[in-house]
Coordinates of C-alpha atoms and ligand atoms in Angstrom, one line a residue:
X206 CA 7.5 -28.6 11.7
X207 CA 4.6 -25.5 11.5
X208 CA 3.7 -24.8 7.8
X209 CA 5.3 -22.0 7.3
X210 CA 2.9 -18.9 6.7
X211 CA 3.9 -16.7 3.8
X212 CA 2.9 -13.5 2.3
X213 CA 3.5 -11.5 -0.7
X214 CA 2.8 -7.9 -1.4
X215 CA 3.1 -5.8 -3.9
X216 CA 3.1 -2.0 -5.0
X217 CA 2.4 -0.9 -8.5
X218 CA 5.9 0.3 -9.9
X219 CA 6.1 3.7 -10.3
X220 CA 6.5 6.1 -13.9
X221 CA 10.0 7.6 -13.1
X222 CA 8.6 10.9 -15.3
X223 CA 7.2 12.6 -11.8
X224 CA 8.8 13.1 -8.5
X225 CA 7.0 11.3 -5.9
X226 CA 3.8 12.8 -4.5
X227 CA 1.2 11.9 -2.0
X228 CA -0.1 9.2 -4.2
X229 CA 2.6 6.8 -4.9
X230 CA 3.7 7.3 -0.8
X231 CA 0.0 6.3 0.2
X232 CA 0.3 3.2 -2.2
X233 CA 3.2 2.0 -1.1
X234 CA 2.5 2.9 2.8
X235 CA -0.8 0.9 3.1
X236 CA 1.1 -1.8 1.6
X237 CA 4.1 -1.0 4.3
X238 CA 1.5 -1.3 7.3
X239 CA 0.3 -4.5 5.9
X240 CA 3.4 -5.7 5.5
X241 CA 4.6 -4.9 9.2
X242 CA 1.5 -6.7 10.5
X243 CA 1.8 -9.7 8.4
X244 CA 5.4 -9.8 9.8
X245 CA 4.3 -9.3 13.3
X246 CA 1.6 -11.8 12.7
X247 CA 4.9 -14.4 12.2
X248 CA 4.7 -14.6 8.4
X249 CA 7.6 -15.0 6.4
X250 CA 6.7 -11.4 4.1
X251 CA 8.2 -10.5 0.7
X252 CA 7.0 -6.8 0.1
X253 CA 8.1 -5.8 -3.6
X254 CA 8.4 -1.7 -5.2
X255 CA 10.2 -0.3 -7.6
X256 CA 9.7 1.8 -11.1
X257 CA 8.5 1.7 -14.3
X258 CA 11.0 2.9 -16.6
X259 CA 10.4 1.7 -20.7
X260 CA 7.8 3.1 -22.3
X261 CA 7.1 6.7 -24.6
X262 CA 6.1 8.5 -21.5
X263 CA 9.0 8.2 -20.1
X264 CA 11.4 8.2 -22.9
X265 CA 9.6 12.1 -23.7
X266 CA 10.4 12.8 -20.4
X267 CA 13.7 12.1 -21.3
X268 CA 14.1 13.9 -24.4
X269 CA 13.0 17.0 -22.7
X270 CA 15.3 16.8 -19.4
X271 CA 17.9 16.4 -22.7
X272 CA 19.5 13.2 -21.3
X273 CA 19.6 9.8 -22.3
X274 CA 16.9 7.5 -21.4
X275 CA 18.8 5.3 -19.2
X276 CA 20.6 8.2 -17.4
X277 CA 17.6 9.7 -17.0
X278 CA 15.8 6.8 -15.3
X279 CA 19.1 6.1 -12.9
X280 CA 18.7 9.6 -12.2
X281 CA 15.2 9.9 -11.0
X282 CA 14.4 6.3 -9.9
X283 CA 16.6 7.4 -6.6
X284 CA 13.7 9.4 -6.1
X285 CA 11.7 6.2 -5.3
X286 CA 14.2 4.9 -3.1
X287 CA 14.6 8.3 -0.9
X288 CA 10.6 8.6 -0.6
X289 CA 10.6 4.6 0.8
X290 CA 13.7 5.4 3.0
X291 CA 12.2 8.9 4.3
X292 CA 9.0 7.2 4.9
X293 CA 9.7 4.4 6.9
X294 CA 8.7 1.5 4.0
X295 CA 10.3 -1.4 5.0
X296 CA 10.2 -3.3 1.2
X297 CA 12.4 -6.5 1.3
X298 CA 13.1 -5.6 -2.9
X299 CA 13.3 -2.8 -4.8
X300 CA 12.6 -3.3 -8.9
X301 CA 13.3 -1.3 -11.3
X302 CA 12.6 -2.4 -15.0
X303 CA 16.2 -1.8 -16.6
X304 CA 17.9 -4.5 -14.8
X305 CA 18.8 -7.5 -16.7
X306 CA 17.3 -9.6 -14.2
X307 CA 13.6 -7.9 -15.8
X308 CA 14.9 -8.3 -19.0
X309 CA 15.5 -12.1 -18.7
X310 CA 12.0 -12.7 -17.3
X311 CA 10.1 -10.5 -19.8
X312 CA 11.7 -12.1 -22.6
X313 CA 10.7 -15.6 -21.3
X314 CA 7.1 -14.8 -20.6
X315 CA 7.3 -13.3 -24.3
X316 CA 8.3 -16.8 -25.8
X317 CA 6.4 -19.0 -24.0
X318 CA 3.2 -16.4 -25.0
X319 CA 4.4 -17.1 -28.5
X320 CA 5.4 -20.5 -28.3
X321 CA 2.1 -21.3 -26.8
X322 CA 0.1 -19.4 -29.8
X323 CA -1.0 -16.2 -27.4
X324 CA 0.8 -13.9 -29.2
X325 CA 0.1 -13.1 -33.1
X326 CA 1.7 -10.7 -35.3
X327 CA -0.8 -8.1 -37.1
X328 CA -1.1 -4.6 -37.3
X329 CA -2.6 -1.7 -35.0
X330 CA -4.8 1.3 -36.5
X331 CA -6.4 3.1 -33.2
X332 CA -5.9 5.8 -30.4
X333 CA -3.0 5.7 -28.4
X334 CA -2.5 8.1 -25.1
X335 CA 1.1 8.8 -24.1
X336 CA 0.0 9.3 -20.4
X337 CA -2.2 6.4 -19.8
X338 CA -0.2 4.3 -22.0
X339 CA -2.9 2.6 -22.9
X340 CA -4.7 1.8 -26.2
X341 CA -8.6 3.2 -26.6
X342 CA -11.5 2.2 -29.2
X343 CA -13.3 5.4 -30.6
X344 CA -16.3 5.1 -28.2
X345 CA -14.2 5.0 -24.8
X346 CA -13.1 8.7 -25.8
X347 CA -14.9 11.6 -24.5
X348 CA -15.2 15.2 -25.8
X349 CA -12.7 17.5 -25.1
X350 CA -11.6 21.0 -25.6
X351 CA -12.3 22.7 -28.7
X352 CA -13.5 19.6 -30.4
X353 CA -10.5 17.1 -29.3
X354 CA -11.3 13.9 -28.2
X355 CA -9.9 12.3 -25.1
X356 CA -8.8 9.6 -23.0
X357 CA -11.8 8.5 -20.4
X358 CA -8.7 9.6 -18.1
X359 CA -8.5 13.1 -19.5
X360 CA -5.8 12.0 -20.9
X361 CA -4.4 13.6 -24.7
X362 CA -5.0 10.6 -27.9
X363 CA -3.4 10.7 -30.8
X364 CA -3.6 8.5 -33.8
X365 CA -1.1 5.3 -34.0
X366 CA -0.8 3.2 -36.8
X367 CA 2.0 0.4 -37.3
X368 CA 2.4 -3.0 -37.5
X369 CA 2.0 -4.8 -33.8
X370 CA 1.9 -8.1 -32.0
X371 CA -1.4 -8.8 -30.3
X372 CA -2.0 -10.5 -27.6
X373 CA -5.5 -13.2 -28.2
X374 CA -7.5 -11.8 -25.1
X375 CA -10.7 -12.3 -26.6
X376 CA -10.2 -15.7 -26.1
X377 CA -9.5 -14.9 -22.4
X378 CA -13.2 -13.6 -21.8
X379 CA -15.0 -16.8 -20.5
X380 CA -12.3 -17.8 -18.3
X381 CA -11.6 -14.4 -16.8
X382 CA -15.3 -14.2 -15.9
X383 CA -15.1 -17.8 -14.8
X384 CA -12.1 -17.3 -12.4
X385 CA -13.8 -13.7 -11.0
X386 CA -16.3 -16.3 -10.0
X387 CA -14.8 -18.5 -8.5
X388 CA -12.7 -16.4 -6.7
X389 CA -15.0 -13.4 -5.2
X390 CA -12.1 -11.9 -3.1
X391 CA -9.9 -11.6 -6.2
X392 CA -11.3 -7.7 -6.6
X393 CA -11.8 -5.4 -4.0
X394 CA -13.7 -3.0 -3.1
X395 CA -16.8 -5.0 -4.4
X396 CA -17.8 -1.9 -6.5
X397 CA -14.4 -2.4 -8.7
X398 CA -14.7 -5.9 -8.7
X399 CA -18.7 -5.0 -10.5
X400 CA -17.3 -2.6 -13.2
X401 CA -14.2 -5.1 -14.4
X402 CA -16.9 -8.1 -14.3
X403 CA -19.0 -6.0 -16.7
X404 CA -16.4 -4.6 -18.5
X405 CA -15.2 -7.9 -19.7
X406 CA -18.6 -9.3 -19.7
X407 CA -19.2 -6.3 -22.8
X408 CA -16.6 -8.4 -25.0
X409 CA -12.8 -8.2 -24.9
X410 CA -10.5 -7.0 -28.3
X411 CA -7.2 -9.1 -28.7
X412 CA -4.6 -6.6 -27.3
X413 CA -1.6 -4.9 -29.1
X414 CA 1.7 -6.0 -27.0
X415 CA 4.2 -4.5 -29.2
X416 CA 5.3 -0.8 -30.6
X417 CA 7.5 -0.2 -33.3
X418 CA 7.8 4.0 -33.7
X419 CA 9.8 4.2 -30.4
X420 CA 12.8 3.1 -28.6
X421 CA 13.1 2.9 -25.0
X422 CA 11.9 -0.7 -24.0
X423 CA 12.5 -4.5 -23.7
X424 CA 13.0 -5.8 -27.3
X425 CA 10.8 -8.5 -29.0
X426 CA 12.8 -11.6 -29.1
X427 CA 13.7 -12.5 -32.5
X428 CA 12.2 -9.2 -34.0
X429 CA 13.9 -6.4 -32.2
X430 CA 12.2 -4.0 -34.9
X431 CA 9.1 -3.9 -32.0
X432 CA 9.8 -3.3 -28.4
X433 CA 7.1 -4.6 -26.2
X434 CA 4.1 -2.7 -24.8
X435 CA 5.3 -1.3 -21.7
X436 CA 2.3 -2.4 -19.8
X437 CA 3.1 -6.2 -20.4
X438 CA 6.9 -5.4 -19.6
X439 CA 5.5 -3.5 -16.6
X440 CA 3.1 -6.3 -15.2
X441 CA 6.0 -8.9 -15.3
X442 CA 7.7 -7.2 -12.6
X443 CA 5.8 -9.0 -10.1
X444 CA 7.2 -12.3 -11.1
X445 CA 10.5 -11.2 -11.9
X446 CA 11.0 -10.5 -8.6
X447 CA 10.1 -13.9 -7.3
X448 CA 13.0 -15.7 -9.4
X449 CA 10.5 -16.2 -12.7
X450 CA 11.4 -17.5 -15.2
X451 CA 13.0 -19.8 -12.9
X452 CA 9.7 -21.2 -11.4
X453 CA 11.6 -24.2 -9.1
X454 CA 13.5 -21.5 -7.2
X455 CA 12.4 -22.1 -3.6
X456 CA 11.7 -18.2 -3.7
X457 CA 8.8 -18.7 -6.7
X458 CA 7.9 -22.0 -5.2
X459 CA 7.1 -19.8 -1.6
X460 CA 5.8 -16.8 -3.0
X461 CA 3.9 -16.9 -6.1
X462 CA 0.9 -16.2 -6.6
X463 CA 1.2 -13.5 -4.9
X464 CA -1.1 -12.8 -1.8
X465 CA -1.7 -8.9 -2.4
X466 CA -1.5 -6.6 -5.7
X467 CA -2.3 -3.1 -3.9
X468 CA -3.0 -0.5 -7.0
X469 CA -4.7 2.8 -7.7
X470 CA -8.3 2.5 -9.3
X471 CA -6.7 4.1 -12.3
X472 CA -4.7 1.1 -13.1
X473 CA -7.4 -2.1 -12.4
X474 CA -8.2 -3.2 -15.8
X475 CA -4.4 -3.6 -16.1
X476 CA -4.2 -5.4 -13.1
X477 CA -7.6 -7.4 -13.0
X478 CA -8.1 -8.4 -17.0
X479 CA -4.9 -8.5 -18.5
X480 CA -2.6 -9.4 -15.9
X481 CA -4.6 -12.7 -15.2
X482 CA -5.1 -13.4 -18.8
X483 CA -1.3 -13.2 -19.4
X484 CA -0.4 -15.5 -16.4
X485 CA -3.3 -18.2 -17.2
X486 CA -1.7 -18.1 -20.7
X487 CA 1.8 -18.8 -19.5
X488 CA 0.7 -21.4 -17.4
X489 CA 0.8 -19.9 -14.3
X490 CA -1.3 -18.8 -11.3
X491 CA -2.8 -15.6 -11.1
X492 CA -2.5 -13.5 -7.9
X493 CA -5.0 -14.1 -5.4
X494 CA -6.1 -10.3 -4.9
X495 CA -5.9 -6.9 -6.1
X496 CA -7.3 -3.9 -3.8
X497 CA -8.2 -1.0 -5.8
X498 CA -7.8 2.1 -3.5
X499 CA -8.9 6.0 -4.1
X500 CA -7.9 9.2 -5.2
X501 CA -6.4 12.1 -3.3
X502 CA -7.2 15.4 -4.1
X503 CA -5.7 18.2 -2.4
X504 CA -7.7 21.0 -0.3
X505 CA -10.7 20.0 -2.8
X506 CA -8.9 20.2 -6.1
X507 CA -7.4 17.8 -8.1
X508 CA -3.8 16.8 -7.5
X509 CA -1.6 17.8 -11.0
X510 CA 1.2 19.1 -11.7
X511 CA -0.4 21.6 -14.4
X512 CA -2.3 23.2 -11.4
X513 CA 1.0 23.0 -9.1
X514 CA -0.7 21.9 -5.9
X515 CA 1.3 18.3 -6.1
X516 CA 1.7 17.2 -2.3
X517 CA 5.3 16.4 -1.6
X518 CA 5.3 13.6 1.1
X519 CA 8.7 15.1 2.4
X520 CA 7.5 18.4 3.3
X521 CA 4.4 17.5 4.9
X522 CA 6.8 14.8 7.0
X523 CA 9.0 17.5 7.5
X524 CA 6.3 19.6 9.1
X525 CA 4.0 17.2 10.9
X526 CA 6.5 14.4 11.6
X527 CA 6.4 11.0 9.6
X528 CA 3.9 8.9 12.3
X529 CA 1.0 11.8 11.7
X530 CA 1.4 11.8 7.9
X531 CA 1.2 8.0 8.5
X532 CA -1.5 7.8 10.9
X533 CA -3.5 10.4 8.9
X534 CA -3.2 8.9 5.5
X535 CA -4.8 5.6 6.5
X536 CA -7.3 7.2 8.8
X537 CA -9.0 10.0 7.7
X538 CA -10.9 8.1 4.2
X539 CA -12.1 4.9 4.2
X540 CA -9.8 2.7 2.0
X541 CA -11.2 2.3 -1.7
X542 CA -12.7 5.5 -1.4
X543 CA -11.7 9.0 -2.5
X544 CA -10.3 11.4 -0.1
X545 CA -9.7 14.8 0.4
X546 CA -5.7 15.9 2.1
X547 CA -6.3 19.6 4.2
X548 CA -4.1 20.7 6.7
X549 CA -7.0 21.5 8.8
X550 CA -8.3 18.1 8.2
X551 CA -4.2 16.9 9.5
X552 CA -3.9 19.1 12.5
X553 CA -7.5 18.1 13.8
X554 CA -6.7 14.6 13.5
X555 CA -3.2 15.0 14.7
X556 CA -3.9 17.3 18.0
X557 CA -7.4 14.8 18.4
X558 CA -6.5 11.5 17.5
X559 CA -3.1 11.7 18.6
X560 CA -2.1 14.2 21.1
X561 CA -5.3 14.0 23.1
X562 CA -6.1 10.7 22.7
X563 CA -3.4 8.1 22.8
X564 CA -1.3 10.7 23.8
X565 CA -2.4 11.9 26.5
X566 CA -3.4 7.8 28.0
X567 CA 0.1 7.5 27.9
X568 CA 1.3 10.4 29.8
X569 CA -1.0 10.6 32.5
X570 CA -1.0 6.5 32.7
X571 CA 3.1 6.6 32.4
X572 CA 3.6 9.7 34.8
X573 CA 1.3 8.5 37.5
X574 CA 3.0 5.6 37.7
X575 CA 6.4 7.6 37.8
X576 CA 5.0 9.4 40.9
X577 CA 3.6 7.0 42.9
X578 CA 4.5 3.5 41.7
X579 CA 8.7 4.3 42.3
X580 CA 9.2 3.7 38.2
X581 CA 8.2 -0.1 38.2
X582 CA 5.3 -1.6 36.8
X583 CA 2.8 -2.0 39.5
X584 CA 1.5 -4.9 41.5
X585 CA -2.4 -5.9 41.1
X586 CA -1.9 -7.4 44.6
X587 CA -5.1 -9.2 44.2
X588 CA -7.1 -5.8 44.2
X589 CA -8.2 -6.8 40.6
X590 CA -12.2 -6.1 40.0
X591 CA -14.8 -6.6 37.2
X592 CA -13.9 -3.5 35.6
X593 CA -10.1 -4.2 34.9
X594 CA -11.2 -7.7 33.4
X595 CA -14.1 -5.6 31.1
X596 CA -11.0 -3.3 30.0
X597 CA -8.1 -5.9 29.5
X598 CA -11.0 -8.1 27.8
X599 CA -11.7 -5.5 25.4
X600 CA -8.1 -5.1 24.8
X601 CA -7.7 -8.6 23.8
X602 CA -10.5 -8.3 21.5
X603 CA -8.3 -6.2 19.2
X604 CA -5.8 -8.5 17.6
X605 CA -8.6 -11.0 16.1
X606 CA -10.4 -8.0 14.9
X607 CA -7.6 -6.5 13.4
X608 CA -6.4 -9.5 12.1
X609 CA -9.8 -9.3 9.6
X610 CA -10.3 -5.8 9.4
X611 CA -6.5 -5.8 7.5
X612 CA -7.1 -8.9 5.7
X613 CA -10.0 -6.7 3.9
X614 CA -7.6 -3.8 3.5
X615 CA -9.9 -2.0 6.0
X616 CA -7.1 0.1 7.6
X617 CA -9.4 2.9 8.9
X618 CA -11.9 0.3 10.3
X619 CA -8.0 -1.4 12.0
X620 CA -7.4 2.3 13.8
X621 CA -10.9 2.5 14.7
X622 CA -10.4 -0.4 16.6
X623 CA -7.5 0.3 18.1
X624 CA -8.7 3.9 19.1
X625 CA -12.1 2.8 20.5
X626 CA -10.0 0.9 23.2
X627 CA -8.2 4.0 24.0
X628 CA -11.4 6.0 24.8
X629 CA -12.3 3.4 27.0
X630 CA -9.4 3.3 28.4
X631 CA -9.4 7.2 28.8
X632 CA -13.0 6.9 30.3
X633 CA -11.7 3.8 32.8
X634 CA -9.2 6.8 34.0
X635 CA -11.4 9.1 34.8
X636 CA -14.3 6.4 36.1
X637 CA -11.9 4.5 38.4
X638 CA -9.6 8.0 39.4
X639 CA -6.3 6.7 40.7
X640 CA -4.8 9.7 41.7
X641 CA -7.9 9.5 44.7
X642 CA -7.2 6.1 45.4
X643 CA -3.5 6.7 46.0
X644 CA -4.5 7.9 49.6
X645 CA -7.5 6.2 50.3
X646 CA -6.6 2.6 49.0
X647 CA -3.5 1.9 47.5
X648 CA -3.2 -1.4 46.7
X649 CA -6.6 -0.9 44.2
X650 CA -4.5 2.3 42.7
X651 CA -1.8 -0.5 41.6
X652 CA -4.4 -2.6 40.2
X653 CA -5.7 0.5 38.0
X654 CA -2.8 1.4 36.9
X655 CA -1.2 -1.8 36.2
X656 CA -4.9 -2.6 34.0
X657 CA -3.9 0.3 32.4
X658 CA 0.2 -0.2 31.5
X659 CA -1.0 -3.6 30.3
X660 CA -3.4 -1.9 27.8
X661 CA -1.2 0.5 26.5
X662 CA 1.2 -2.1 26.2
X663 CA -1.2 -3.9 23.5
X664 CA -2.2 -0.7 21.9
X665 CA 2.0 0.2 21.8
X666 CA 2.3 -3.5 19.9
X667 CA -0.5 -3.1 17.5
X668 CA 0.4 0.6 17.0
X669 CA 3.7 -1.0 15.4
X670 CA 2.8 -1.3 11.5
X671 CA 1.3 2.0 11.8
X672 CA 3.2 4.6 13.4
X673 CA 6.7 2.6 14.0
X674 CA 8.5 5.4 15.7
X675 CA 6.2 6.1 18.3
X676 CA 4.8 2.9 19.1
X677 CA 8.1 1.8 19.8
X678 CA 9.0 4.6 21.9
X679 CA 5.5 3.5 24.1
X680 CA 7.0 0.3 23.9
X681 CA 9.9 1.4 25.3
X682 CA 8.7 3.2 28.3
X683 CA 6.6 0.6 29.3
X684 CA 10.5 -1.9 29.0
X685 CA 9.0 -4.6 26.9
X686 CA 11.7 -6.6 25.3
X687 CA 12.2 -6.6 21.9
X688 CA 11.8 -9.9 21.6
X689 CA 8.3 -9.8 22.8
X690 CA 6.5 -7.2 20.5
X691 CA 5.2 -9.6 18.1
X692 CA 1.3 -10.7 18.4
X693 CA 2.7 -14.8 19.9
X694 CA 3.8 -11.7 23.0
X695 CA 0.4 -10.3 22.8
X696 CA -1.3 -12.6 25.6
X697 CA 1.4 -14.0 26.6
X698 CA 4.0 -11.2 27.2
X699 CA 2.1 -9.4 30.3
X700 CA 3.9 -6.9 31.7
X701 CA 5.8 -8.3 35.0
X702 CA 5.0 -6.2 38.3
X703 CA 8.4 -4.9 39.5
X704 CA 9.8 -4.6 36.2
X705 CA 11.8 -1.2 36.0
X706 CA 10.4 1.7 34.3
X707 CA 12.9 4.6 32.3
X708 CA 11.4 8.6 33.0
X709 CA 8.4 8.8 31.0
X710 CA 8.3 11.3 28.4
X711 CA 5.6 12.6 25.6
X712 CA 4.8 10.7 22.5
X713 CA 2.6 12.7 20.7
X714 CA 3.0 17.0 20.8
X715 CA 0.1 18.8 20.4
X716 CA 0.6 20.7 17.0
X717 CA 0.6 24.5 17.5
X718 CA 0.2 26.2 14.1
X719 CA 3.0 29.0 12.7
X720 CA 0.4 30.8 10.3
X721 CA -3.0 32.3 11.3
X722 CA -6.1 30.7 8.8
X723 CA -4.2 27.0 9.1
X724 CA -5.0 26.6 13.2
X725 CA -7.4 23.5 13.7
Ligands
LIG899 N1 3.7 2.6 -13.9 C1 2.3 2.4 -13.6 C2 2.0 1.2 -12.8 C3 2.6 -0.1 -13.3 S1 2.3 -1.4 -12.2 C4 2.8 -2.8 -13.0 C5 1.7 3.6 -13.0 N2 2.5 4.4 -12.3 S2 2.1 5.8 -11.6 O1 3.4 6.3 -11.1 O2 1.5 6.6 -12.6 O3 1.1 5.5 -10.5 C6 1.3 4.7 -9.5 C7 0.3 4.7 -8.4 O4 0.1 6.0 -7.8 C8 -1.1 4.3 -8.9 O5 -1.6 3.2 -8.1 C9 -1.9 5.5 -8.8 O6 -3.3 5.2 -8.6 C10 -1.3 6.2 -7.6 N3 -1.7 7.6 -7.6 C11 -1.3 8.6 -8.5 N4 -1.9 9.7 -8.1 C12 -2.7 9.5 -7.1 C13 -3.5 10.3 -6.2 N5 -3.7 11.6 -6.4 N6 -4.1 9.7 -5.1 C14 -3.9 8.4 -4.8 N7 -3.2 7.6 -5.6 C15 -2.7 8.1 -6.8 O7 0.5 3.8 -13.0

């Protein structure tokens, strides 16, 4: 039997204290398309979300919605689950951190930490920030108003003091930098992976993995005065999900490590320093990458709810439709970098990209064939020239390319692929004109147009993981079977002259805006 080929993929879990915005749906989406193509690649895929739901941040929250903690989190973790349903994420589990399954495999990793002499109890005197939830030394803070310090992040500090458990990192510091070495592809972009080598190159502190002036969180085994840092709690998830602590379970066995952390750069060191040194220490395997991605900022300004310009996925689905906001999110910035969300910057790519480009392929392509091919795919008859074999050999070209580009996370680099063939294939329209031909030499019109249905058809498959919807309505119109829009169909599916063709129809309407000042 084939070795079966496996893939695991995560999302960071998300703080239940906010409604979901642009930037947990652009997370979890790039991790959805990556998901879909490792799926239509014929790996077995386990794509993991969820929420974060201990910690003080979210216990404030809490206290000021006046509700119970847990009530609150059941309340506004559905939140999660509506943004992943309304948006197309096809996760095969969703975690959240209250279940007991979480609580059984934080509790674990906790003893064997302590068992293994990781885990020491002391006391904590130091900066603490809420938001971050994180712990800071005096010279990570920066100046902030009206002589307050703050969080590198912006973030409020305040003073903590209490006793605490700490976790020996320091110990972790040669071995970190010895497996970032060894393992070059563990960071990326290459720029994050330069400030996390240097950052634990400059000395590591032992951590403090334990809080005692709060409530809402997993309880220290054996000393249920201290609940456990949230962050430790929150990193677990990953293996919780995958059976741990039982590690035989043919589920851990297949899926750990895990192929793919995606986070936000705002949450690497948690991801990249601790989380390795607290999986070496338990005896297990680290994961084998985590892709730090960029920022969003909205019409130039940053995204926060202070300033009230958060970006609600749902209404900018509701108004473009979901395959734009998909196509548009991965597109318009490289990923890893910072990007900027405008409407103008939306409807440009959405009436360019979309309606002109690919959109318009298929309709002319589709309705020509309507016209004058009686609905069917057409015959080549033989009429085939060195043209159609330059076209249909640069549309084979795609899958291997895509296949890297998306194993580097490069998902603008993927659609630039995909959308150079379609200008070629617009320009092979207009170069080889088959509406002339019809009279002149039909048999060569068939041959155009069936170059061209047999195109689309591999744009339509590859199109999948990005814009579902639509590429399966392309799929559709073109009648490839189900069964045979996976990549093993992508050379050897061709379209069969003959086949019957349904009424063609648009995929992608041009977008005509309501307001004056928002037209592209
Ligand atoms: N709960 C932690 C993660 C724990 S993972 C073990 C957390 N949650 S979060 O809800 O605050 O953020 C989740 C993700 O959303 C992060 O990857 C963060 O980078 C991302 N984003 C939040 N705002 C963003 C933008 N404006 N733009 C892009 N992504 C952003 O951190």
């Amino acid at each position: 039997m084939a070795v079966e080929k496996t893939y695991y993929i995560t999302t960071p879990i998300y703080y239940v204290n906010d409604v979901p915005h642009i930037g947990h749906a652009y997370t979890t989406l790039a991790c959805d398309v990556l998901a879909r193509f490792k799926r239509l690649d014929g790996y077995r895929v386990h794509f993991l979300t969820g929420t974060d739901e201990h910690g003080q941040k979210v216990e404030k929250a809490a206290e000021a919605a006046g509700i119970p903690p847990k009530a609150f989190t059941d309340k506004v973790s559905v939140n999660f689950r509506e943004l992943a349903e309304a948006m197309k994420f096809s996760n095969d589990d969703f975690i959240r951190t209250t279940e007991d399954r979480h609580l059984r495999s934080v509790q674990a990793i906790w003893k064997k930490l302590l068992d293994d002499g990781h885990i020491y109890l002391g006391s904590y005197a130091g900066w603490y920030a809420v938001r971050d939830e994180a712990f800071y030394t005096e010279t990570e803070l920066k100046d902030g108003p009206n002589g307050t310090k703050t969080a590198p992040s912006g973030a409020t500090v305040e003073w903590v003091e209490e006793p605490s458990y700490f976790f020996r990192l320091s110990a972790w510091q040669d071995r970190l930098l010895e497996f970032y070495d060894r393992n070059p592809g563990f960071i990326l972009p290459e720029s994050r992976r330069n400030e996390v080598v240097s950052f634990v190159r400059s000395g590591l502190r032992d951590l403090s993995v334990s809080r005692t002036t709060f409530k809402w969180g997993v309880p220290v085994p054996g000393d249920d005065a201290h609940i456990m840092y949230v962050w430790l709690d929150a990193l677990t998830n990953y293996i919780t999900a995958v059976g741990y602590p039982d590690t035989q379970s043919e589920i851990f066995r297949t899926f750990w490590p895990a192929d793919l952390h995606m986070v936000g750069k705002d949450i690497l060191r948690f991801h990249a320093v601790y989380w390795p040194a607290f999986l070496m220490a338990a005896g297990l395997e680290p994961p084998r990458r985590v892709f730090a991605h960029g920022w969003w900022t909205n019409e130039g300004q940053k995204i926060s709810k202070s300033l009230g310009n958060v970006i609600e996925p749902r209404g900018l689905v509701e108004k473009y439709g979901l395959d734009p906001v998909r196509y548009f999110l991965m597109r318009e910035v490289p990923f890893g970098n910072d990007g900027d969300f405008s409407h103008r910057a939306m409807i440009n790519r959405l009436n360019g990209d979309l309606a002109n480009d690919i959109g318009n392929l298929c309709q002319r392509v589709l309705s020509m064939i309507a016209k004058n091919c009686d609905g069917r795919v057409p015959d080549p008859e033989g009429k085939e020239g060195p043209t159609d074999a330059a076209l249909l050999a640069r549309a084979a070209a795609m899958l291997p390319k895509l296949r890297e580009e998306l194993d580097t996370q490069s998902f603008h680099n993927a659609l630039g692929t995909i959308w150079d063939v379609i200008g070629e294939a617009n320009r092979y329209v207009d170069s080889e004109a088959p509406w002339a031909l019809r009279k002149t030499d039909p048999a060569r019109m068939g041959a155009v147009l069936y170059t061209l249905a047999e195109t689309i058809r591999q744009i339509g498959l590859l199109v999948q993981p990005f814009m579902p919807d639509a590429a399966s309505r392309i799929l559709d119109q073109l009648s490839v079977p189900r069964n045979a829009r996976d990549t093993a169909a992508y050379t050897a599916g061709r379209l069969v002259p003959g086949t019957a063709l349904p009424k063609p129809e648009g995929v992608f309407p041009r977008f005509v805006a309501e307001e004056a000042g928002e037209g592209a």
